[in-house]
Amino acid sequence: MNDMTPNRDERVANLKGLGCKRKRVEDARFTQGKGNYVDDIKLPGMLFGDFVRSPYAHARIKSINAEAALALPGVIAVLTAKDLEPLGLHWMPTLAGDKQMVLADGKVLFQGQEVAFVVASDRYVAADAIELVEVEYDDLPVITDPFKALEDGATVLREDIADKKEGAHGPRRHPNHIFLWEEGDKAATEEVVSSADVVAEEMVYYHRTHPCPLETCGCVASMDKINGKLTLYGTFQAPHVVRTVASLLSGIDEHNIRVVSPDIGGGFGNKVGVYPGYVCSIVASIVTGKPVKWIEDRMDNLMATAFARDYWMQGKIAATKEGKITGLWCHVTADHGAFDACADPTKYPAGFFHICTGSYDIPVAYVGVDGVYTNKAPGGVAYRCSFRVTEAAYFIERMIEILAQKLGMDAAELRRINFIKKEQFPYHSALGWEYDSGDYHTAWDKALEAVDYKGLRREQAERLEAFKRGETRKLMGVGLTFFTEIVGAGPVKNCDILGMGMFDSCEIRIHPTGSAIARLGTISQGQGHATTFAQILASEIGISADKITVEEGDTDTAPYGLGTYGSRSTPVAGAATALAGRKIRAKAQMIAAYLLEVHDDDLEWDVDRFVVKGAPERFKTMAEIAYASYNQAIPGLEPGLEAVSYYDPPNMTYPFGAYICVMDVDVDTGVADIRQFYALDDCGTRINPMVIEGQVHGGLTEALAIAMGQEIAYDEMGNVKTGTLMDFFLPTAWETPNYVTDHTETPSPHHPIGAKGVGESPNVGGVPAFSNAVHDAFRAFGLKQSHMPHDHWRIWKTANSLGLHG
Ligand code: CDP
């Protein structure tokens, strides 16, 4: 030891492990335009594919004539359903147990549906050629309203299954009905509701929206006919699952398929599903023997892939006169579009919607969800959300506000008296979940104090008086939300995607000179996994995060994993990383014991080394142990230092948060100014506070978009009215308010490092906070429910309907 030897605190700091605000290692390449996205991939001889899409929402196809397109120089092929049929690929299975047309087979069911796939020598020729494909349509009656779809005599949309009385999730009661899924005790809940002191009842609609990542979906399929290997590069949030599906569909053995997710420019659920573009590119590459690239344009992306939400939620919440909630009843009419392609674990056709009892100790509850076909795009995805938890949080947080209004109670107090108490965890909800840990009262008190809640209410009352006296045209709204999330699917026994259990994985190799590579089954789309997973490992194995490479997204090298969505990376792959690290440490301990000539049990771990108990000067660092593992013959041990862990989580994790939004609403212009937004998140052990803050800022901005303007809207003919970024609201820095972030830290008892997910929390909790603020501004005038998005026009109309325009 000399003065230059780092002391213990310095050694801890050098690790850049758990809790360190380490700068994101990915950002150097992203901020300098050096990312490698799928459209950057250029292979020799590569062809380009593009879709002829349907202008109609519902029509029979009379004929497709590709002659003129094929005559265009550079056009190689035009594929239609007839070409795919002999291969059995004109339809494909969906993640939800339904099937979906790859290319229109006899009819189209939504505007923008894929009708033919043109393959050409370059992108521009392909785009010109799709204009030359002549398709004759006979239009059919269109249904965009899920309630009308279930009426007697409604036009049958899915003629292919019109007579099937049984679907993937049980009986179907109408040709346009997909399933009825129920959870909870219906009879007991109805009994409580019918005899309660107070019942608040409302229809809460969460409109159809879209994840709209900056990078659209796309792929490059490259079939090497010599060695029989198919390589598929793409924007895949679950590369291994894509490989398995590609193998099952194509008949190519899985070892002969390599799926690579390069850098991904945002996913948010949009890139979980399997789209016709992938299937057609693979077929085109097999047929032509050349690589084929398909990249969506923005309109394709908004119109045809992966909508989110579209839930009509009828609720009844029962309570005593004092405000103690006694029961919750909910029925959802879920608009799934033309095919049930929702991305949910098989057992859960409504995802985790039954987390809708929220943060409250509700003794009895019932949920029923009817899935319905309409002439809209398929693919309901969890837009920065864990399988419908966002809909659930919005529902319960609106119902709480409506109940508070009915009781004439303060909504913050109503929440407080109904919260699940700290000592009730692990808490078993009436709808079957086991919440792992929480301390809601502490978080709530901290949040209310931080914003001076009482002061805000005083100011609001004064503003109201001033408004009534005609001194201002602005009302003030205080939007409260307390949400509980459910993230980290598995466990395998409950959750699967197309039969693959939802575990995740990490494989670690320590190099002789004491650096390492960790490969995971997840794939970052901007969340910073290369930064944070290295931090988990640094704390586990005592090697600085700066010396650990994290690699994801290549199925030839990464262990099998179920991918990244629903904030599952930290709860599942993060746990696998910690456990694989512990395996490394266990072997390292045996090596150190041999080198120090002591028994394993005589050693203790100290930051980055094993030390002989009671003799601190005798130790072996991880760097020394790593070297020894490769250059010394150690009796009874294999050379090398590697480990792999496949982690099946025993439960999900339940992060939570308290969000408060303060806004001024101008009743004459409908403009809502968000002047304060406070977000307290509890995601258990915090790996990297700076990354968490970034996740919260991004998620809140998406929530702002959804609550205040973002929508996939259809007219009665099934035309998409918001198919471009001129119409689909994507906030910029201009619209984005300042956010104040805060936290409490309640570790998960079952996660190896106590971490819960966080990525989607701000979207889940943000939407009700913004929406509740709008509602709260008008509460004094009796507004119960006005549907999102709260754009200026809708706010103006609300003010008008309440008689505030004189
Ligand atoms: O699955 P996804 O990556 O979208 O979500 P996540 O697991 O919530 O992680 C998002 C980012 O936040 C990752 O870089 C995590 O490592 C980081 N995070 C953290 O630093 N601490 C937590 N307790 C949870 C997530």
Short mmCIF file of N, CA and C in Angstrom, two decimals, residues 174-248:
data_model
loop_
_atom_site.label_atom_id
_atom_site.label_comp_id
_atom_site.label_asym_id
_atom_site.label_seq_id
_atom_site.Cartn_x
_atom_site.Cartn_y
_atom_site.Cartn_z
N HIS A 174 -70.99 -13.25 -31.28
CA HIS A 174 -71.40 -12.48 -32.47
C HIS A 174 -70.24 -12.65 -33.46
N PRO A 175 -70.53 -12.61 -34.78
CA PRO A 175 -69.42 -12.78 -35.73
C PRO A 175 -68.31 -11.73 -35.57
N ASN A 176 -68.65 -10.55 -35.02
CA ASN A 176 -67.62 -9.52 -34.83
C ASN A 176 -67.06 -9.51 -33.41
N HIS A 177 -67.46 -10.53 -32.63
CA HIS A 177 -66.99 -10.61 -31.25
C HIS A 177 -65.74 -11.48 -31.21
N ILE A 178 -64.75 -11.08 -30.40
CA ILE A 178 -63.52 -11.88 -30.33
C ILE A 178 -63.50 -12.73 -29.06
N PHE A 179 -63.79 -12.10 -27.92
CA PHE A 179 -63.79 -12.86 -26.66
C PHE A 179 -64.49 -12.05 -25.58
N LEU A 180 -64.90 -12.73 -24.55
CA LEU A 180 -65.25 -12.06 -23.28
C LEU A 180 -64.31 -12.64 -22.24
N TRP A 181 -63.54 -11.78 -21.62
CA TRP A 181 -62.60 -12.23 -20.61
C TRP A 181 -62.97 -11.60 -19.27
N GLU A 182 -63.09 -12.43 -18.24
CA GLU A 182 -63.58 -11.93 -16.95
C GLU A 182 -62.64 -12.29 -15.82
N GLU A 183 -62.58 -11.43 -14.83
CA GLU A 183 -61.76 -11.70 -13.64
C GLU A 183 -62.50 -11.11 -12.44
N GLY A 184 -62.38 -11.76 -11.29
CA GLY A 184 -62.98 -11.23 -10.06
C GLY A 184 -64.31 -11.89 -9.75
N ASP A 185 -64.96 -11.38 -8.72
CA ASP A 185 -66.22 -11.96 -8.25
C ASP A 185 -67.37 -11.05 -8.68
N LYS A 186 -68.02 -11.44 -9.77
CA LYS A 186 -69.04 -10.58 -10.37
C LYS A 186 -70.24 -10.42 -9.43
N ALA A 187 -70.75 -11.55 -8.94
CA ALA A 187 -71.97 -11.50 -8.12
C ALA A 187 -71.73 -10.68 -6.86
N ALA A 188 -70.61 -10.94 -6.18
CA ALA A 188 -70.33 -10.22 -4.93
C ALA A 188 -70.14 -8.73 -5.20
N THR A 189 -69.50 -8.40 -6.31
CA THR A 189 -69.26 -6.99 -6.62
C THR A 189 -70.59 -6.29 -6.93
N GLU A 190 -71.44 -6.97 -7.70
CA GLU A 190 -72.72 -6.35 -8.04
C GLU A 190 -73.58 -6.16 -6.78
N GLU A 191 -73.47 -7.10 -5.86
CA GLU A 191 -74.19 -7.00 -4.59
C GLU A 191 -73.71 -5.75 -3.81
N VAL A 192 -72.39 -5.59 -3.73
CA VAL A 192 -71.82 -4.43 -3.01
C VAL A 192 -72.25 -3.13 -3.70
N VAL A 193 -72.17 -3.11 -5.00
CA VAL A 193 -72.52 -1.88 -5.74
C VAL A 193 -74.00 -1.54 -5.54
N SER A 194 -74.86 -2.57 -5.53
CA SER A 194 -76.29 -2.27 -5.44
C SER A 194 -76.71 -1.82 -4.04
N SER A 195 -75.89 -2.12 -3.04
CA SER A 195 -76.32 -1.74 -1.69
C SER A 195 -75.41 -0.67 -1.06
N ALA A 196 -74.55 -0.06 -1.86
CA ALA A 196 -73.58 0.90 -1.29
C ALA A 196 -74.22 2.23 -0.95
N ASP A 197 -73.60 2.97 0.02
CA ASP A 197 -74.06 4.33 0.35
C ASP A 197 -73.97 5.22 -0.90
N VAL A 198 -72.83 5.11 -1.56
CA VAL A 198 -72.55 5.99 -2.70
C VAL A 198 -71.96 5.16 -3.83
N VAL A 199 -72.44 5.40 -5.06
CA VAL A 199 -71.84 4.75 -6.23
C VAL A 199 -71.55 5.82 -7.28
N ALA A 200 -70.31 5.87 -7.73
CA ALA A 200 -69.98 6.77 -8.85
C ALA A 200 -69.90 5.90 -10.10
N GLU A 201 -70.55 6.35 -11.15
CA GLU A 201 -70.63 5.53 -12.36
C GLU A 201 -70.23 6.39 -13.55
N GLU A 202 -69.41 5.84 -14.44
CA GLU A 202 -68.99 6.65 -15.59
C GLU A 202 -68.45 5.77 -16.71
N MET A 203 -68.55 6.26 -17.94
CA MET A 203 -67.86 5.64 -19.08
C MET A 203 -66.58 6.42 -19.29
N VAL A 204 -65.47 5.74 -19.16
CA VAL A 204 -64.16 6.38 -19.34
C VAL A 204 -63.54 5.83 -20.61
N TYR A 205 -63.28 6.69 -21.57
CA TYR A 205 -62.72 6.23 -22.85
C TYR A 205 -61.25 6.59 -22.91
N TYR A 206 -60.42 5.61 -23.22
CA TYR A 206 -59.01 5.87 -23.51
C TYR A 206 -58.87 5.68 -25.00
N HIS A 207 -58.67 6.78 -25.70
CA HIS A 207 -58.73 6.81 -27.15
C HIS A 207 -57.61 6.00 -27.81
N ARG A 208 -57.80 5.80 -29.12
CA ARG A 208 -56.79 5.07 -29.90
C ARG A 208 -55.61 6.00 -30.17
N THR A 209 -54.43 5.51 -29.88
CA THR A 209 -53.25 6.31 -30.16
C THR A 209 -52.16 5.41 -30.74
N HIS A 210 -50.95 5.90 -30.81
CA HIS A 210 -49.90 5.16 -31.52
C HIS A 210 -48.53 5.48 -30.90
N PRO A 211 -47.65 4.48 -30.77
CA PRO A 211 -46.34 4.75 -30.16
C PRO A 211 -45.47 5.71 -30.99
N CYS A 212 -45.60 5.67 -32.29
CA CYS A 212 -44.91 6.61 -33.17
C CYS A 212 -43.43 6.83 -32.83
N PRO A 213 -42.63 5.76 -32.82
CA PRO A 213 -41.20 5.97 -32.58
C PRO A 213 -40.59 6.80 -33.71
N LEU A 214 -39.51 7.53 -33.41
CA LEU A 214 -38.91 8.37 -34.47
C LEU A 214 -38.46 7.51 -35.65
N GLU A 215 -37.89 6.34 -35.36
CA GLU A 215 -37.55 5.42 -36.45
C GLU A 215 -38.76 4.51 -36.68
N THR A 216 -39.20 4.41 -37.91
CA THR A 216 -40.34 3.53 -38.20
C THR A 216 -39.87 2.07 -38.22
N CYS A 217 -40.79 1.13 -38.46
CA CYS A 217 -40.42 -0.29 -38.50
C CYS A 217 -39.74 -0.62 -39.84
N GLY A 218 -38.92 -1.63 -39.81
CA GLY A 218 -38.28 -2.04 -41.07
C GLY A 218 -37.40 -3.26 -40.87
N CYS A 219 -36.94 -3.82 -41.98
CA CYS A 219 -36.05 -4.98 -41.89
C CYS A 219 -35.24 -5.12 -43.18
N VAL A 220 -34.18 -5.93 -43.08
CA VAL A 220 -33.46 -6.40 -44.28
C VAL A 220 -33.40 -7.92 -44.14
N ALA A 221 -33.96 -8.63 -45.12
CA ALA A 221 -33.89 -10.10 -45.10
C ALA A 221 -32.86 -10.52 -46.13
N SER A 222 -31.97 -11.40 -45.69
CA SER A 222 -30.91 -11.82 -46.61
C SER A 222 -30.75 -13.33 -46.55
N MET A 223 -31.19 -13.99 -47.62
CA MET A 223 -31.12 -15.46 -47.67
C MET A 223 -29.87 -15.85 -48.45
N ASP A 224 -28.98 -16.57 -47.79
CA ASP A 224 -27.78 -17.06 -48.46
C ASP A 224 -28.07 -18.49 -48.92
N LYS A 225 -28.29 -18.64 -50.21
CA LYS A 225 -28.73 -19.96 -50.70
C LYS A 225 -27.60 -20.98 -50.66
N ILE A 226 -26.36 -20.51 -50.61
CA ILE A 226 -25.23 -21.45 -50.60
C ILE A 226 -25.16 -22.18 -49.27
N ASN A 227 -25.17 -21.39 -48.16
CA ASN A 227 -25.07 -22.07 -46.85
C ASN A 227 -26.42 -22.24 -46.16
N GLY A 228 -27.48 -21.80 -46.85
CA GLY A 228 -28.84 -22.04 -46.33
C GLY A 228 -29.19 -21.19 -45.13
N LYS A 229 -28.47 -20.09 -44.95
CA LYS A 229 -28.70 -19.28 -43.75
C LYS A 229 -29.45 -18.00 -44.08
N LEU A 230 -30.50 -17.76 -43.30
CA LEU A 230 -31.27 -16.52 -43.45
C LEU A 230 -30.84 -15.55 -42.35
N THR A 231 -30.44 -14.35 -42.77
CA THR A 231 -30.14 -13.31 -41.78
C THR A 231 -31.20 -12.24 -41.89
N LEU A 232 -31.72 -11.88 -40.75
CA LEU A 232 -32.80 -10.89 -40.73
C LEU A 232 -32.40 -9.76 -39.78
N TYR A 233 -32.13 -8.59 -40.37
CA TYR A 233 -31.85 -7.40 -39.55
C TYR A 233 -33.16 -6.65 -39.41
N GLY A 234 -33.44 -6.13 -38.25
CA GLY A 234 -34.71 -5.40 -38.15
C GLY A 234 -34.87 -4.67 -36.84
N THR A 235 -35.94 -3.90 -36.81
CA THR A 235 -36.23 -3.08 -35.63
C THR A 235 -37.02 -3.91 -34.60
N PHE A 236 -36.45 -5.00 -34.16
CA PHE A 236 -37.21 -5.95 -33.36
C PHE A 236 -36.99 -5.75 -31.86
N GLN A 237 -38.07 -5.60 -31.12
CA GLN A 237 -37.95 -5.49 -29.66
C GLN A 237 -37.78 -6.86 -29.01
N ALA A 238 -38.02 -7.92 -29.78
CA ALA A 238 -37.88 -9.27 -29.23
C ALA A 238 -37.22 -10.15 -30.30
N PRO A 239 -35.91 -9.99 -30.53
CA PRO A 239 -35.27 -10.68 -31.66
C PRO A 239 -35.36 -12.20 -31.61
N HIS A 240 -35.22 -12.79 -30.43
CA HIS A 240 -35.28 -14.25 -30.38
C HIS A 240 -36.66 -14.76 -30.75
N VAL A 241 -37.70 -14.05 -30.31
CA VAL A 241 -39.06 -14.49 -30.64
C VAL A 241 -39.27 -14.39 -32.15
N VAL A 242 -38.73 -13.33 -32.75
CA VAL A 242 -38.84 -13.19 -34.21
C VAL A 242 -38.16 -14.38 -34.89
N ARG A 243 -37.01 -14.79 -34.35
CA ARG A 243 -36.31 -15.94 -34.95
C ARG A 243 -37.18 -17.20 -34.88
N THR A 244 -37.78 -17.43 -33.71
CA THR A 244 -38.61 -18.64 -33.56
C THR A 244 -39.81 -18.57 -34.51
N VAL A 245 -40.46 -17.40 -34.57
CA VAL A 245 -41.63 -17.27 -35.45
C VAL A 245 -41.19 -17.44 -36.91
N ALA A 246 -40.07 -16.83 -37.27
CA ALA A 246 -39.59 -16.95 -38.66
C ALA A 246 -39.31 -18.41 -39.00
N SER A 247 -38.78 -19.15 -38.04
CA SER A 247 -38.50 -20.56 -38.29
C SER A 247 -39.79 -21.35 -38.46
N LEU A 248 -40.76 -21.09 -37.56
CA LEU A 248 -42.02 -21.84 -37.65
C LEU A 248 -42.75 -21.53 -38.96
#
